[in-house]
Amino acid sequence: MKVYTTVDSPLGELLLVGEERPGGGVVVDSLSLPGQKGAAVVQDGWRRDDTALAAVADQLRAYFRGTRTHFDIETTVRGTAFQQRVWQALEAIPYGTTTTYGKLAAEIGASRAAVRAVGTAIGRNPVLVLRPCHRVIGADGTLTGYAGGLESKQRLLTLESGAVG
């Protein structure tokens, strides 16, 4: 069964969705930002359960306070093999740093021609913030493509840089 909670953040109210495990516990399924393209929407049959997702919510709050630089969570496994390779590479981008779509493509062994496919896989990341797709920027250093909006991407990068703002 799907469970969800909301988490207040500097980006607005986040929707955190998990999937209950048969043996107990919850695996994170998605994290959506306000106004996000393709954001999860609470469905009939989902149950609000702040307790089941409390540990993840606490990690998010610590991240937004600037006291957490990585997340210790388990997410559901979905997506193509290519998407999973891209998402795994996203998780390896250190806090406070950025990389480009081209460099990320090279890191997973994809050709330069696959940069758009890398961008598409990043755009399908269901757990924004938790899997740091906001750390990927254009080759010329510009902010490009973020499902949560470029303003949110800038705010996350500013938070991680330690800059006030």
Short mmCIF file of C-alpha atoms in Angstrom, two decimals:
data_model
loop_
_atom_site.label_atom_id
_atom_site.label_comp_id
_atom_site.label_asym_id
_atom_site.label_seq_id
_atom_site.Cartn_x
_atom_site.Cartn_y
_atom_site.Cartn_z
CA MET A 1 0.00 0.00 0.00
CA LYS A 2 1.14 3.54 -0.73
CA VAL A 3 1.63 5.86 2.22
CA TYR A 4 2.47 9.53 2.15
CA THR A 5 3.31 12.56 4.22
CA THR A 6 4.14 16.16 3.54
CA VAL A 7 7.30 17.97 4.59
CA ASP A 8 7.61 21.73 4.91
CA SER A 9 10.73 23.06 3.21
CA PRO A 10 12.20 26.28 1.83
CA LEU A 11 10.89 25.09 -1.55
CA GLY A 12 7.34 24.75 -0.25
CA GLU A 13 5.43 21.69 0.89
CA LEU A 14 7.03 18.49 -0.41
CA LEU A 15 5.00 15.33 -1.03
CA LEU A 16 6.86 12.22 0.17
CA VAL A 17 5.40 8.89 -0.95
CA GLY A 18 6.42 5.42 0.15
CA GLU A 19 5.47 1.82 -0.45
CA GLU A 20 4.86 -0.42 2.56
CA ARG A 21 6.87 -3.62 2.59
CA PRO A 22 5.08 -6.89 3.30
CA GLY A 23 7.41 -7.61 6.24
CA GLY A 24 7.22 -4.08 7.63
CA GLY A 25 8.86 -0.78 6.91
CA VAL A 26 8.53 1.61 4.01
CA VAL A 27 10.57 2.17 0.85
CA VAL A 28 10.54 5.68 -0.65
CA ASP A 29 8.70 5.80 -3.97
CA SER A 30 8.74 9.51 -4.80
CA LEU A 31 9.46 12.99 -3.51
CA SER A 32 7.72 15.83 -5.32
CA LEU A 33 8.15 19.59 -5.16
CA PRO A 34 5.35 22.15 -5.50
CA GLY A 35 4.67 22.87 -9.18
CA GLN A 36 6.90 20.02 -10.31
CA LYS A 37 6.39 18.68 -13.81
CA GLY A 38 5.06 15.12 -13.46
CA ALA A 39 4.71 15.41 -9.68
CA ALA A 40 3.00 12.66 -7.73
CA VAL A 41 -0.56 13.42 -6.65
CA VAL A 42 -2.26 11.73 -3.69
CA GLN A 43 -4.50 8.97 -5.02
CA ASP A 44 -7.56 7.21 -3.65
CA GLY A 45 -6.41 4.31 -1.51
CA TRP A 46 -3.22 6.01 -0.33
CA ARG A 47 -2.93 6.47 3.41
CA ARG A 48 -1.33 9.41 5.18
CA ASP A 49 1.25 8.03 7.59
CA ASP A 50 3.61 10.62 9.05
CA THR A 51 5.19 8.03 11.35
CA ALA A 52 6.10 5.54 8.60
CA LEU A 53 8.03 8.22 6.70
CA ALA A 54 9.32 10.15 9.74
CA ALA A 55 12.96 9.09 9.35
CA VAL A 56 13.10 10.33 5.76
CA ALA A 57 11.24 13.53 6.67
CA ASP A 58 13.77 14.13 9.46
CA GLN A 59 16.66 13.66 7.03
CA LEU A 60 15.07 16.17 4.65
CA ARG A 61 14.63 18.73 7.43
CA ALA A 62 18.28 18.28 8.43
CA TYR A 63 19.35 18.74 4.80
CA PHE A 64 17.42 21.99 4.54
CA ARG A 65 18.97 23.18 7.83
CA GLY A 66 22.39 22.51 6.29
CA THR A 67 23.30 19.76 8.80
CA ARG A 68 22.97 16.76 6.44
CA THR A 69 24.92 16.31 3.21
CA HIS A 70 23.67 12.88 2.11
CA PHE A 71 20.61 10.70 2.57
CA ASP A 72 20.43 7.23 4.02
CA ILE A 73 17.25 5.95 2.41
CA GLU A 74 16.02 3.08 0.33
CA THR A 75 14.01 3.79 -2.80
CA THR A 76 11.85 1.53 -4.90
CA VAL A 77 13.64 0.07 -7.89
CA ARG A 78 11.97 1.17 -11.07
CA GLY A 79 13.01 2.61 -14.38
CA THR A 80 14.98 1.16 -17.24
CA ALA A 81 18.48 -0.21 -16.80
CA PHE A 82 19.82 2.97 -18.44
CA GLN A 83 17.82 5.21 -16.09
CA GLN A 84 19.09 3.26 -13.10
CA ARG A 85 22.71 3.73 -14.26
CA VAL A 86 22.14 7.47 -14.60
CA TRP A 87 20.40 7.67 -11.21
CA GLN A 88 23.23 5.75 -9.55
CA ALA A 89 25.70 8.23 -11.03
CA LEU A 90 23.61 11.12 -9.66
CA GLU A 91 23.92 9.68 -6.17
CA ALA A 92 27.71 9.79 -6.50
CA ILE A 93 27.84 13.56 -7.16
CA PRO A 94 29.23 15.06 -3.94
CA TYR A 95 27.25 17.58 -1.92
CA GLY A 96 28.13 21.14 -2.83
CA THR A 97 29.46 20.27 -6.29
CA THR A 98 28.03 20.15 -9.78
CA THR A 99 28.72 18.21 -12.93
CA THR A 100 27.51 18.50 -16.51
CA TYR A 101 25.25 16.26 -18.54
CA GLY A 102 28.21 15.41 -20.79
CA LYS A 103 30.46 14.46 -17.89
CA LEU A 104 27.70 12.34 -16.38
CA ALA A 105 27.22 10.57 -19.73
CA ALA A 106 30.95 9.83 -19.86
CA GLU A 107 30.94 8.55 -16.27
CA ILE A 108 28.35 5.91 -17.10
CA GLY A 109 30.15 4.95 -20.31
CA ALA A 110 27.62 6.53 -22.67
CA SER A 111 28.67 8.39 -25.81
CA ARG A 112 28.48 12.16 -26.23
CA ALA A 113 25.48 11.48 -28.46
CA ALA A 114 23.69 10.07 -25.41
CA VAL A 115 23.70 13.39 -23.52
CA ARG A 116 20.02 13.97 -24.35
CA ALA A 117 19.14 10.48 -23.17
CA VAL A 118 20.98 11.21 -19.92
CA GLY A 119 18.96 14.41 -19.56
CA THR A 120 15.73 12.50 -20.16
CA ALA A 121 16.67 9.90 -17.54
CA ILE A 122 17.48 12.67 -15.07
CA GLY A 123 14.10 14.25 -15.81
CA ARG A 124 12.39 11.00 -14.84
CA ASN A 125 14.06 10.88 -11.42
CA PRO A 126 11.14 10.25 -9.04
CA VAL A 127 12.94 11.35 -5.87
CA LEU A 128 14.04 14.94 -6.38
CA VAL A 129 16.41 16.30 -3.73
CA LEU A 130 17.03 12.79 -2.33
CA ARG A 131 18.71 11.78 -5.60
CA PRO A 132 20.52 15.03 -6.42
CA CYS A 133 19.66 15.71 -10.05
CA HIS A 134 19.80 19.43 -9.19
CA ARG A 135 23.61 19.09 -9.21
CA VAL A 136 23.69 18.59 -13.00
CA ILE A 137 24.14 21.76 -15.05
CA GLY A 138 24.73 22.74 -18.65
CA ALA A 139 28.18 22.47 -20.25
CA ASP A 140 28.49 26.27 -20.15
CA GLY A 141 27.65 26.39 -16.43
CA THR A 142 24.04 27.49 -16.86
CA LEU A 143 21.16 26.00 -14.95
CA THR A 144 19.11 23.83 -17.26
CA GLY A 145 16.24 21.39 -17.00
CA TYR A 146 14.91 20.66 -13.54
CA ALA A 147 11.48 19.10 -13.07
CA GLY A 148 11.03 21.13 -9.89
CA GLY A 149 11.77 24.38 -11.73
CA LEU A 150 14.97 26.35 -12.16
CA GLU A 151 14.23 28.55 -9.14
CA SER A 152 14.16 25.46 -6.91
CA LYS A 153 17.33 24.15 -8.53
CA GLN A 154 19.08 27.44 -7.79
CA ARG A 155 17.87 27.42 -4.18
CA LEU A 156 19.19 23.88 -3.66
CA LEU A 157 22.59 24.71 -5.17
CA THR A 158 22.77 27.87 -3.06
CA LEU A 159 21.93 25.87 0.07
CA GLU A 160 24.66 23.37 -0.74
CA SER A 161 27.21 26.08 -1.47
CA GLY A 162 26.74 27.45 2.04
CA ALA A 163 25.83 30.84 0.62
CA VAL A 164 23.23 32.91 2.41
CA GLY A 165 20.05 33.35 0.42
#
